[in-house]
Tab-separated table of C-alpha atoms in Angstrom:
chain	number	residue	atom	x	y	z
D	1	MET	CA	59.930	-47.459	27.836
D	2	ALA	CA	60.513	-45.718	31.110
D	3	ALA	CA	59.726	-47.453	34.336
D	4	ALA	CA	56.022	-47.611	34.985
D	5	PRO	CA	54.622	-45.804	38.011
D	6	SER	CA	54.532	-47.838	41.186
D	7	SER	CA	50.754	-48.349	40.982
D	8	LEU	CA	50.931	-49.726	37.442
D	9	GLY	CA	53.981	-51.783	38.304
D	10	GLU	CA	52.253	-53.261	41.314
D	11	HIS	CA	49.167	-54.093	39.257
D	12	PHE	CA	51.323	-55.656	36.558
D	13	ARG	CA	53.142	-57.733	39.138
D	14	GLU	CA	49.842	-58.768	40.726
D	15	GLU	CA	48.545	-60.079	37.417
D	16	LEU	CA	51.829	-61.796	36.589
D	17	THR	CA	52.358	-63.494	39.953
D	18	CYS	CA	52.053	-67.258	40.368
D	19	SER	CA	49.483	-68.055	43.062
D	20	ILE	CA	51.654	-70.924	44.337
D	21	CYS	CA	55.125	-69.392	44.775
D	22	LEU	CA	53.860	-65.761	44.844
D	23	GLU	CA	56.669	-64.744	42.476
D	24	LEU	CA	56.689	-63.651	38.850
D	25	PHE	CA	55.929	-66.575	36.573
D	26	THR	CA	58.864	-68.714	35.510
D	27	ARG	CA	58.112	-70.646	32.333
D	28	PRO	CA	54.350	-70.335	32.844
D	29	LYS	CA	52.190	-73.329	31.920
D	30	VAL	CA	48.447	-73.167	31.219
D	31	LEU	CA	46.148	-75.886	32.583
D	32	ARG	CA	43.068	-77.039	30.704
D	33	CYS	CA	40.915	-75.078	33.116
D	34	GLY	CA	42.684	-71.857	32.018
D	35	HIS	CA	44.743	-71.153	35.150
D	36	THR	CA	48.474	-70.503	34.840
D	37	PHE	CA	51.318	-71.624	37.131
D	38	CYS	CA	55.109	-71.913	37.062
D	39	LEU	CA	56.442	-75.157	35.660
D	40	SER	CA	59.194	-75.590	38.221
D	41	PRO	CA	58.973	-76.123	41.070
D	42	CYS	CA	55.275	-75.229	41.438
D	43	LEU	CA	53.501	-77.661	39.070
D	44	GLU	CA	56.197	-80.310	39.394
D	45	ASN	CA	55.647	-80.414	43.156
D	46	LEU	CA	51.873	-80.613	42.759
D	47	VAL	CA	51.849	-83.750	40.624
D	48	GLY	CA	50.787	-86.710	42.749
D	49	ARG	CA	51.126	-90.422	42.290
D	50	GLY	CA	50.205	-91.717	38.873
D	51	GLY	CA	50.538	-88.261	37.356
D	52	ALA	CA	47.383	-86.914	39.009
D	53	LEU	CA	47.068	-83.127	39.173
D	54	LYS	CA	44.306	-80.978	40.618
D	55	CYS	CA	44.129	-77.253	39.897
D	56	PRO	CA	44.955	-75.357	43.132
D	57	ILE	CA	42.369	-72.665	42.277
D	58	GLY	CA	39.391	-74.373	40.662
D	59	ARG	CA	40.069	-77.797	42.266
D	60	GLN	CA	39.366	-79.454	38.929
D	61	GLN	CA	41.140	-82.669	38.039
D	62	VAL	CA	43.578	-82.049	35.181
D	63	ARG	CA	44.458	-84.741	32.687
D	64	LEU	CA	48.147	-84.402	31.860
D	65	PRO	CA	49.706	-85.167	28.472
D	66	PRO	CA	52.145	-88.086	28.163
D	67	GLN	CA	55.086	-85.709	28.808
D	68	GLY	CA	53.596	-84.699	32.159
D	69	VAL	CA	53.438	-81.065	33.263
D	70	ALA	CA	56.274	-80.231	30.864
D	71	GLY	CA	53.929	-81.075	27.995
D	72	LEU	CA	51.338	-78.502	29.042
D	73	PRO	CA	51.074	-75.490	26.721
D	74	ASP	CA	53.289	-72.481	27.443
D	75	SER	CA	51.848	-69.014	27.911
D	76	HIS	CA	54.217	-66.994	25.699
D	77	ILE	CA	52.380	-63.708	26.320
D	78	ILE	CA	52.710	-63.991	30.095
D	79	ALA	CA	56.318	-65.158	29.760
D	80	ASN	CA	57.199	-62.119	27.614
D	81	MET	CA	55.479	-59.704	29.983
D	82	CYS	CA	57.252	-61.197	32.998
D	83	GLU	CA	60.614	-60.924	31.262
D	84	ARG	CA	59.911	-57.312	30.288
D	85	LEU	CA	58.929	-56.480	33.868
D	86	ARG	CA	62.113	-58.083	35.184
D	87	GLN	CA	64.235	-56.100	32.730
D	88	GLN	CA	62.399	-52.912	33.607
D	89	THR	CA	63.034	-53.470	37.304
D	90	SER	CA	66.706	-54.222	36.611
D	91	LEU	CA	67.169	-51.149	34.409
D	92	SER	CA	65.434	-48.960	36.978
D	93	GLY	CA	67.877	-50.121	39.644
D	94	GLU	CA	70.894	-49.597	37.425
D	95	THR	CA	69.723	-46.078	36.571
D	96	ARG	CA	69.544	-45.163	40.245
D	97	GLU	CA	72.953	-46.626	41.032
D	98	GLN	CA	74.969	-45.405	38.025
D	99	PRO	CA	75.597	-41.823	36.885
D	100	GLN	CA	73.921	-40.874	33.651
D	101	SER	CA	76.193	-41.781	30.720
D	102	VAL	CA	76.928	-39.540	27.720
D	103	ASN	CA	74.703	-40.204	24.742
D	104	ARG	CA	76.800	-41.678	21.954
D	105	CYS	CA	75.945	-41.996	18.284
D	106	SER	CA	75.014	-45.532	17.255
D	107	PHE	CA	76.709	-45.037	13.876
D	108	HIS	CA	79.821	-43.321	15.233
D	109	PRO	CA	80.337	-44.584	18.790
D	110	SER	CA	83.183	-42.175	19.418
D	111	GLU	CA	80.965	-39.188	18.643
D	112	VAL	CA	78.520	-37.525	21.027
D	113	LEU	CA	74.957	-36.714	19.905
D	114	LYS	CA	74.853	-32.919	19.732
D	115	VAL	CA	71.988	-31.804	17.451
D	116	TYR	CA	68.515	-32.936	16.451
D	117	CYS	CA	67.484	-33.348	12.808
D	118	LYS	CA	63.927	-32.077	12.454
D	119	GLN	CA	63.480	-33.619	8.996
D	120	CYS	CA	64.558	-37.139	10.054
D	121	GLN	CA	63.328	-36.647	13.664
D	122	ILE	CA	66.445	-38.217	15.190
D	123	PRO	CA	69.413	-36.913	17.225
D	124	VAL	CA	72.705	-36.939	15.268
D	125	CYS	CA	76.390	-36.301	15.858
D	126	GLU	CA	78.592	-33.856	13.965
D	127	GLN	CA	79.887	-36.561	11.632
D	128	CYS	CA	76.329	-37.686	10.773
D	129	LEU	CA	75.443	-34.048	10.163
D	130	GLU	CA	78.231	-33.669	7.634
D	131	GLU	CA	77.557	-37.016	5.899
D	132	ALA	CA	73.769	-37.217	5.648
D	133	HIS	CA	72.042	-34.243	7.262
D	134	ASP	CA	74.022	-31.312	5.942
D	135	ASP	CA	71.062	-29.596	4.234
D	136	HIS	CA	68.431	-30.591	6.833
D	137	ARG	CA	66.826	-28.345	9.375
D	138	ILE	CA	68.371	-28.914	12.770
D	139	THR	CA	68.069	-27.686	16.327
D	140	THR	CA	69.742	-28.382	19.617
D	141	ILE	CA	68.906	-31.599	21.464
D	142	LYS	CA	67.832	-29.626	24.512
D	143	LYS	CA	65.420	-27.494	22.518
D	144	ALA	CA	64.083	-30.555	20.624
D	145	ALA	CA	63.532	-32.322	23.914
D	146	GLN	CA	61.649	-29.328	25.220
D	147	GLU	CA	59.522	-29.079	22.073
D	148	ARG	CA	58.708	-32.800	21.694
D	149	GLY	CA	58.854	-33.832	25.311
D	150	SER	CA	55.304	-32.704	26.068
D	151	THR	CA	53.944	-34.617	23.023
D	152	ILE	CA	55.800	-37.784	23.951
D	153	GLN	CA	54.764	-37.449	27.585
D	154	ALA	CA	51.150	-37.027	26.512
D	155	LEU	CA	51.349	-40.248	24.481
D	156	ILE	CA	52.980	-42.014	27.433
D	157	ASN	CA	50.251	-40.816	29.750
D	158	GLU	CA	47.569	-41.884	27.290
D	159	GLY	CA	49.136	-45.318	26.944
D	160	LYS	CA	49.352	-45.670	30.714
D	161	ASN	CA	45.712	-44.658	31.082
D	162	ILE	CA	44.742	-47.341	28.582
D	163	MET	CA	46.878	-49.844	30.472
D	164	GLU	CA	45.204	-48.819	33.718
D	165	SER	CA	41.771	-49.467	32.210
D	166	TYR	CA	42.916	-52.900	31.038
D	167	LEU	CA	44.384	-53.652	34.448
D	168	SER	CA	41.148	-52.553	36.097
D	169	PHE	CA	39.269	-54.935	33.831
D	170	LEU	CA	41.668	-57.727	34.779
D	171	ARG	CA	40.990	-56.979	38.448
D	172	ILE	CA	37.263	-57.228	37.752
D	173	LEU	CA	37.819	-60.568	36.032
D	174	ARG	CA	39.869	-61.778	38.981
D	175	GLU	CA	37.137	-60.775	41.422
D	176	GLU	CA	34.516	-62.415	39.203
D	177	GLU	CA	36.556	-65.610	39.151
D	178	LYS	CA	36.877	-65.486	42.930
D	179	THR	CA	33.121	-65.039	43.266
D	180	LEU	CA	32.492	-67.912	40.858
D	181	ASN	CA	34.804	-70.170	42.834
D	182	GLU	CA	32.989	-69.278	46.059
D	183	GLN	CA	29.587	-69.843	44.457
D	184	LYS	CA	30.816	-73.150	43.038
D	185	GLN	CA	31.902	-74.225	46.502
D	186	GLN	CA	28.543	-73.169	47.958
D	187	THR	CA	26.717	-75.111	45.254
D	188	ASP	CA	28.850	-78.203	45.900
D	189	ASN	CA	28.240	-77.880	49.633
D	190	SER	CA	24.495	-77.632	49.026
D	191	ILE	CA	24.572	-80.752	46.855
D	192	ILE	CA	26.558	-82.646	49.488
D	193	GLN	CA	24.219	-81.427	52.236
D	194	ALA	CA	21.154	-82.532	50.250
D	195	TYR	CA	22.814	-85.896	49.640
D	196	ASN	CA	23.680	-86.330	53.312
D	197	GLN	CA	20.141	-85.431	54.327
D	198	MET	CA	18.746	-87.933	51.852
D	199	VAL	CA	21.153	-90.608	53.099
D	200	LEU	CA	20.145	-89.766	56.685
D	201	LYS	CA	16.460	-90.124	55.854
D	202	LEU	CA	17.118	-93.388	54.019
D	203	THR	CA	19.186	-94.632	56.944
D	204	GLU	CA	16.407	-93.727	59.378
D	205	ARG	CA	13.885	-95.470	57.151
D	206	LYS	CA	16.145	-98.514	56.903
D	207	ASP	CA	16.522	-98.684	60.696
D	208	HIS	CA	12.754	-98.361	61.100
D	209	LEU	CA	12.089	-101.184	58.631
D	210	LEU	CA	14.714	-103.386	60.278
D	211	SER	CA	13.123	-102.670	63.660
D	212	GLU	CA	9.706	-103.694	62.323
D	213	SER	CA	11.228	-106.851	60.863
D	214	GLN	CA	12.906	-107.652	64.179
D	215	GLN	CA	9.671	-107.061	66.146
D	216	SER	CA	7.724	-109.344	63.804
D	217	HIS	CA	10.406	-111.989	64.102
D	218	SER	CA	10.418	-111.720	67.914
D	219	ASP	CA	6.624	-112.139	68.032
D	220	ASN	CA	6.812	-115.283	65.895
D	221	ILE	CA	9.653	-116.732	67.951
D	222	GLU	CA	7.674	-116.029	71.132
D	223	ILE	CA	4.727	-118.025	69.733
D	224	ILE	CA	6.998	-120.942	68.908
D	225	GLN	CA	8.710	-120.787	72.308
D	226	THR	CA	5.363	-120.725	74.150
D	227	GLU	CA	4.208	-123.822	72.289
D	228	ARG	CA	7.541	-125.509	72.905
D	229	ASN	CA	7.334	-124.865	76.676
D	230	ARG	CA	3.717	-126.125	76.812
D	231	VAL	CA	4.568	-129.385	75.052
D	232	LEU	CA	7.712	-129.843	77.167
D	233	ALA	CA	5.552	-129.550	80.328
D	234	TYR	CA	3.288	-132.318	79.004
D	235	LEU	CA	6.304	-134.467	78.221
D	236	ASN	CA	7.791	-133.866	81.647
D	237	GLU	CA	4.613	-134.994	83.475
D	238	LEU	CA	4.142	-138.108	81.315
D	239	PHE	CA	7.821	-138.995	81.460
D	240	ALA	CA	7.899	-138.716	85.295
D	241	ALA	CA	4.784	-140.878	85.766
D	242	CYS	CA	5.858	-143.541	83.301
D	243	ASP	CA	9.435	-143.655	84.564
D	244	ARG	CA	8.380	-144.023	88.237
D	245	ALA	CA	5.874	-146.773	87.433
D	246	GLU	CA	8.418	-148.584	85.275
D	247	GLN	CA	11.036	-148.556	88.009
D	248	GLU	CA	8.598	-149.895	90.657
D	249	LEU	CA	7.330	-152.520	88.219
D	250	GLN	CA	10.855	-153.865	87.912
D	251	GLN	CA	11.319	-153.939	91.722
D	252	GLY	CA	8.203	-155.996	92.651
D	253	TRP	CA	4.483	-156.324	92.331
D	254	VAL	CA	3.583	-154.558	95.601
D	255	GLU	CA	5.226	-151.235	94.684
D	256	PHE	CA	3.837	-151.507	91.158
D	257	LEU	CA	0.293	-151.721	92.436
D	258	SER	CA	0.730	-148.459	94.376
D	259	GLN	CA	1.437	-146.508	91.152
D	260	HIS	CA	-1.468	-147.883	89.148
D	261	THR	CA	-3.961	-145.224	90.198
D	262	THR	CA	-1.526	-142.318	89.611
D	263	LEU	CA	-0.402	-143.555	86.193
D	264	THR	CA	-3.991	-144.191	85.138
D	265	GLY	CA	-4.927	-140.585	85.986
D	266	VAL	CA	-1.960	-139.048	84.157
D	267	VAL	CA	-2.323	-141.137	81.026
D	268	GLY	CA	-6.062	-140.602	81.055
D	269	ARG	CA	-5.660	-136.831	81.105
D	270	TYR	CA	-3.507	-136.833	77.998
D	271	ARG	CA	-5.445	-139.554	76.235
D	272	GLY	CA	-8.275	-137.141	75.529
D	273	LYS	CA	-6.078	-134.210	74.497
D	274	ALA	CA	-5.780	-133.422	70.809
D	275	ALA	CA	-2.374	-133.880	69.248
D	276	PRO	CA	-0.356	-130.600	68.973
D	277	THR	CA	-0.963	-128.788	65.710
D	278	PRO	CA	1.582	-126.599	63.843
D	279	VAL	CA	1.608	-123.024	65.141
D	280	GLN	CA	0.447	-120.200	62.889
D	281	THR	CA	3.185	-117.568	62.408
D	282	GLN	CA	3.217	-114.495	60.206
D	283	PRO	CA	6.735	-113.814	58.945
D	284	ALA	CA	7.453	-110.267	57.732
D	285	VAL	CA	8.160	-109.788	54.023
D	286	PHE	CA	9.856	-106.712	52.589
D	287	GLN	CA	8.106	-105.132	49.625
D	288	PRO	CA	10.312	-102.473	48.030
D	289	THR	CA	8.523	-99.362	46.865
D	290	ASP	CA	8.440	-99.139	43.089
D	291	THR	CA	9.469	-95.494	42.845
D	292	PRO	CA	11.918	-93.661	40.581
D	293	VAL	CA	15.482	-93.171	41.718
D	294	PRO	CA	15.562	-90.320	44.278
D	295	VAL	CA	16.599	-87.017	42.743
D	296	LEU	CA	18.743	-84.686	44.819
D	297	GLY	CA	17.697	-81.632	42.838
D	298	HIS	CA	18.749	-79.712	39.762
D	299	VAL	CA	21.643	-77.404	38.966
D	300	THR	CA	20.305	-74.375	37.115
D	301	VAL	CA	22.268	-71.630	35.407
D	302	GLN	CA	21.139	-68.156	36.340
D	303	SER	CA	20.294	-65.973	33.370
D	304	LEU	CA	22.049	-62.700	32.791
D	305	PRO	CA	20.274	-59.605	34.130
D	306	SER	CA	17.732	-58.316	31.643
D	307	ALA	CA	14.555	-56.319	31.447
D	308	PRO	CA	11.810	-57.816	33.614
D	309	ASN	CA	9.516	-60.248	31.806
D	310	LEU	CA	5.781	-59.720	31.836
D	311	ALA	CA	3.786	-62.627	33.250
D	312	VAL	CA	1.537	-64.442	30.788
D	313	PRO	CA	-1.955	-65.062	32.215
D	314	VAL	CA	-3.232	-68.631	32.245
D	315	SER	CA	-5.837	-69.049	29.534
D	316	ARG	CA	-8.801	-71.392	29.523
D	317	ASN	CA	-7.454	-73.164	26.445
D	318	GLY	CA	-4.029	-74.067	27.782
D	319	ALA	CA	-1.981	-74.581	30.904
D	320	ALA	CA	0.964	-72.342	31.653
D	321	GLY	CA	4.208	-74.281	31.618
D	322	GLY	CA	2.612	-77.111	29.582
D	323	ARG	CA	3.494	-78.214	26.076
D	324	GLY	CA	0.351	-77.476	24.096
D	325	HIS	CA	-3.366	-76.833	23.966
D	326	HIS	CA	-6.249	-78.263	21.987
D	327	HIS	CA	-5.073	-76.555	18.793
D	328	GLY	CA	-1.539	-77.956	19.056
D	329	ASN	CA	1.785	-77.881	20.858
D	330	GLN	CA	3.938	-74.952	21.850
D	331	ARG	CA	7.360	-75.199	23.420
D	332	PRO	CA	7.787	-73.187	26.671
D	333	GLN	CA	8.398	-69.497	26.063
D	334	PRO	CA	10.529	-67.133	28.214
D	335	GLN	CA	7.344	-65.394	29.455
D	336	LYS	CA	5.380	-67.931	31.463
D	337	VAL	CA	3.556	-68.572	34.707
D	338	THR	CA	5.164	-71.233	36.883
D	339	PHE	CA	4.293	-72.797	40.201
D	340	GLY	CA	5.350	-75.856	42.161
D	341	GLY	CA	8.783	-76.714	43.460
D	342	SER	CA	9.929	-79.379	45.897
D	343	GLY	CA	7.691	-80.255	48.818
D	344	THR	CA	4.110	-80.873	49.838
D	345	GLU	CA	1.526	-79.879	47.198
D	346	GLN	CA	4.394	-79.068	44.886
D	347	LEU	CA	6.324	-80.766	42.096
D	348	LYS	CA	9.588	-82.672	42.240
D	349	PHE	CA	10.979	-84.410	39.151
D	350	PRO	CA	7.427	-85.343	38.079
D	351	CYS	CA	6.897	-88.636	36.257
D	352	GLY	CA	3.154	-88.055	35.980
D	353	ILE	CA	0.890	-85.149	35.207
D	354	SER	CA	-0.071	-82.782	38.010
D	355	VAL	CA	-3.306	-80.826	37.704
D	356	SER	CA	-3.456	-77.487	39.495
D	357	ASP	CA	-6.182	-74.912	39.770
D	358	GLU	CA	-5.813	-71.332	38.560
D	359	ASP	CA	-3.831	-70.119	41.553
D	360	GLY	CA	-1.342	-72.977	41.306
D	361	THR	CA	-2.690	-75.154	44.140
D	362	LEU	CA	-2.129	-78.851	43.418
D	363	VAL	CA	-5.447	-80.596	42.739
D	364	ARG	CA	-4.370	-84.096	41.733
D	365	THR	CA	-1.613	-86.065	40.043
D	366	VAL	CA	-2.291	-88.607	37.312
D	367	GLY	CA	-0.157	-91.019	35.344
D	368	GLN	CA	1.744	-92.792	38.086
D	369	GLN	CA	-0.905	-95.496	38.385
D	370	GLN	CA	-0.522	-96.264	34.684
D	371	GLY	CA	3.281	-96.387	34.904
D	372	MET	CA	3.886	-93.151	33.035
D	373	MET	CA	7.662	-92.739	32.647
D	374	HIS	CA	8.533	-89.757	30.453
D	375	PRO	CA	5.588	-87.456	29.670
D	376	TRP	CA	6.664	-85.134	26.901
D	377	TYR	CA	3.730	-83.284	25.296
D	378	ILE	CA	0.245	-82.570	26.578
D	379	THR	CA	-2.901	-81.349	24.846
D	380	VAL	CA	-6.597	-80.912	25.656
D	381	ASP	CA	-9.244	-81.835	23.074
D	382	GLY	CA	-12.530	-80.092	22.398
D	383	GLU	CA	-14.339	-82.179	25.048
D	384	GLY	CA	-11.828	-81.280	27.737
D	385	ASN	CA	-10.053	-84.653	27.740
D	386	ILE	CA	-6.335	-84.544	28.552
D	387	LEU	CA	-3.910	-86.351	26.229
D	388	VAL	CA	-0.281	-86.987	27.182
D	389	SER	CA	2.469	-88.493	25.029
D	390	ASP	CA	4.997	-90.713	26.842
D	391	GLN	CA	8.330	-91.122	25.061
D	392	ASN	CA	9.628	-94.057	27.078
D	393	ASN	CA	6.379	-96.076	27.056
D	394	HIS	CA	5.800	-95.254	23.361
D	395	CYS	CA	2.118	-94.481	23.869
D	396	VAL	CA	-0.475	-91.774	24.486
D	397	TYR	CA	-2.548	-91.635	27.704
D	398	VAL	CA	-6.054	-90.146	27.729
D	399	TYR	CA	-7.786	-88.775	30.857
D	400	ASN	CA	-11.110	-87.052	31.273
D	401	THR	CA	-11.566	-83.529	32.611
D	402	GLY	CA	-11.535	-84.778	36.201
D	403	GLY	CA	-8.263	-86.660	35.688
D	404	ARG	CA	-9.778	-90.178	35.540
D	405	PHE	CA	-7.878	-92.546	33.259
D	406	LEU	CA	-9.867	-93.452	30.127
D	407	PHE	CA	-7.539	-95.422	27.857
D	408	GLN	CA	-4.150	-95.484	26.204
D	409	PHE	CA	-3.077	-96.346	22.685
D	410	GLY	CA	0.102	-96.942	20.754
D	411	GLY	CA	2.810	-99.270	21.985
D	412	HIS	CA	6.391	-99.785	20.860
D	413	GLY	CA	6.733	-100.710	17.226
D	414	SER	CA	6.541	-99.489	13.639
D	415	GLY	CA	3.310	-101.126	12.521
D	416	GLU	CA	-0.011	-99.406	12.003
D	417	GLY	CA	-1.260	-98.076	15.332
D	418	GLN	CA	2.157	-98.474	16.999
D	419	LEU	CA	4.439	-95.628	18.094
D	420	LYS	CA	8.119	-95.095	18.796
D	421	ARG	CA	9.114	-92.218	21.066
D	422	PRO	CA	6.017	-90.087	20.305
D	423	GLN	CA	6.313	-86.367	20.898
D	424	GLY	CA	3.868	-83.673	19.788
D	425	ILE	CA	0.109	-84.331	19.840
D	426	CYS	CA	-2.951	-82.302	18.867
D	427	THR	CA	-6.595	-82.843	17.916
D	428	ASP	CA	-8.564	-81.585	14.941
D	429	ARG	CA	-12.109	-80.253	14.880
D	430	ALA	CA	-13.539	-83.767	14.488
D	431	GLY	CA	-11.706	-84.941	17.607
D	432	ASN	CA	-9.169	-87.064	15.699
D	433	ILE	CA	-5.800	-87.333	17.418
D	434	ILE	CA	-2.625	-86.467	15.484
D	435	VAL	CA	0.700	-87.716	16.860
D	436	ALA	CA	4.278	-86.846	15.843
D	437	ASP	CA	5.695	-90.400	15.763
D	438	SER	CA	9.262	-89.121	16.031
D	439	GLY	CA	11.055	-92.455	16.321
D	440	ASN	CA	9.344	-93.795	13.186
D	441	SER	CA	9.844	-90.509	11.253
D	442	ARG	CA	6.168	-90.099	10.509
D	443	VAL	CA	2.944	-88.337	11.535
D	444	GLU	CA	-0.032	-90.547	12.478
D	445	MET	CA	-3.786	-89.985	12.808
D	446	PHE	CA	-6.032	-91.829	15.289
D	447	ASP	CA	-9.724	-91.399	16.009
D	448	LYS	CA	-11.002	-90.123	19.372
D	449	THR	CA	-10.987	-93.696	20.752
D	450	GLY	CA	-7.337	-94.308	19.827
D	451	GLN	CA	-8.026	-96.451	16.737
D	452	PHE	CA	-5.512	-96.012	13.903
D	453	LEU	CA	-6.847	-94.143	10.876
D	454	LYS	CA	-3.974	-93.326	8.535
D	455	HIS	CA	-0.402	-92.131	7.977
D	456	ILE	CA	-0.380	-88.399	7.313
D	457	ALA	CA	3.331	-88.161	6.474
D	458	THR	CA	6.044	-90.825	6.256
D	459	ASP	CA	8.895	-88.871	4.656
D	460	MET	CA	9.953	-86.751	7.639
D	461	LYS	CA	13.180	-87.130	9.600
D	462	LYS	CA	12.205	-86.245	13.172
D	463	PRO	CA	8.722	-84.713	13.492
D	464	GLN	CA	8.502	-83.006	16.852
D	465	ALA	CA	5.514	-80.707	17.349
D	466	VAL	CA	2.145	-80.643	15.596
D	467	ALA	CA	-0.683	-78.102	15.555
D	468	ILE	CA	-3.934	-77.430	13.718
D	469	ALA	CA	-4.107	-73.913	12.248
D	470	THR	CA	-7.249	-71.801	12.233
D	471	GLN	CA	-8.128	-72.855	8.677
D	472	GLY	CA	-7.662	-76.551	9.424
D	473	GLN	CA	-4.152	-76.938	8.042
D	474	LEU	CA	-1.768	-79.248	9.918
D	475	VAL	CA	1.559	-77.615	10.857
D	476	VAL	CA	4.467	-79.947	11.709
D	477	SER	CA	7.943	-78.957	12.872
D	478	ASP	CA	10.781	-81.316	11.895
D	479	SER	CA	13.802	-80.903	14.208
D	480	GLY	CA	15.829	-83.328	12.109
D	481	GLU	CA	15.396	-81.341	8.914
D	482	HIS	CA	15.189	-77.931	10.661
D	483	ARG	CA	12.006	-76.997	8.830
D	484	VAL	CA	8.255	-76.587	9.230
D	485	SER	CA	5.765	-78.327	6.926
D	486	ILE	CA	2.115	-77.362	6.372
D	487	PHE	CA	-0.372	-80.025	5.234
D	488	GLN	CA	-3.727	-79.288	3.637
D	489	ASN	CA	-6.819	-81.539	3.661
D	490	VAL	CA	-5.658	-83.966	6.332
D	491	LEU	CA	-9.204	-84.763	7.535
D	492	ILE	CA	-10.736	-88.124	6.729
């Protein structure tokens, strides 16, 4: 193939250049993240102590095979293309430096190619013409080149146009990768910033609590010190009076008599005083807040551009974004109404149930007082009571329309009335409560007060969602068996 135009050659070289040494790849090796680099010296110089290697582009840690970087897979396609590009560059230089040689026959090297065989579509020498092409139609090489040159050139141009489209696509991929790397870095920076802010707030809260503890301690110590100083003053006065009288008593009766009145007054003052009582202090005690582990946030994957979704209005029978209504459970659909987020009057990693009015304003939150851990499905019965299944607590919570806690039923176990990782819930026309007891591979029925009634099904693998159809049939989805079952006559 003739040398590619400079633009194509430059694009080829750009795609086949190692981002470390900025030269054509030499024995290219592919990392697990998909990026390619030269084995030596590029990757060999990047390997740190203990064989650690981090991709220079994606910054991902790469686990090396036992052979080290030499054991990484080779990219034979890139290696072949680099070698072809090197040869092309070398041949192009030789063509410019050397005069054009005479075309010799490959079968008869001493003979010059003089004619073109139209039947075999190859140039031949006079000896070939006599031996194998004597009765074939021939023409001169110059005329054949003129006749076929335009066709060959058209194919070359078409091939180069196709290559250009592929190279353009590769450039798009490269730009997309660059954008992804930048977005990844921005996401990581946001996570780190959120973490630092949370640490700062925790540090400020810690300092505040320590300051309160220190102030309480200082107040108590001040009380003790005040009492200590008061008692020491009493001791000092008594000790001085007694010591002076004792010394004069030892020296003679005249001096002793002079201290009698003073000592009588001092001792008399303290004789009527009540004995010191223990001081009342109030030491500070730390009571940690029983809250879930703080959540920095969530990493979400943006969906591909698509036609705009129509919003689904909130109905009176169900809550948008919930997992069911009084006829049964429905998993969230792509078209939905959402509200909340992180902040005041909004939602953040909820471990309870938040009740909002029709415009999405937070009204109240329930469940935290009862220790709700992992609410999974929610339904509303015919009387407006709210029922919530909790996977981690293995029970169902029941609240009235205003959000006041009524009762809970279930509890971890496999006996009658017990549940294990309950999921879907619904109520029938009589108000009975039907629960997909997923962990026990069964479907249970309770009355409206939470009393066990019966096992509806015990031969399921992982019942997940339940619903009552318009004709009273019970519909159960089994995620373990990948099927849906319909039960007739489930009422008591």
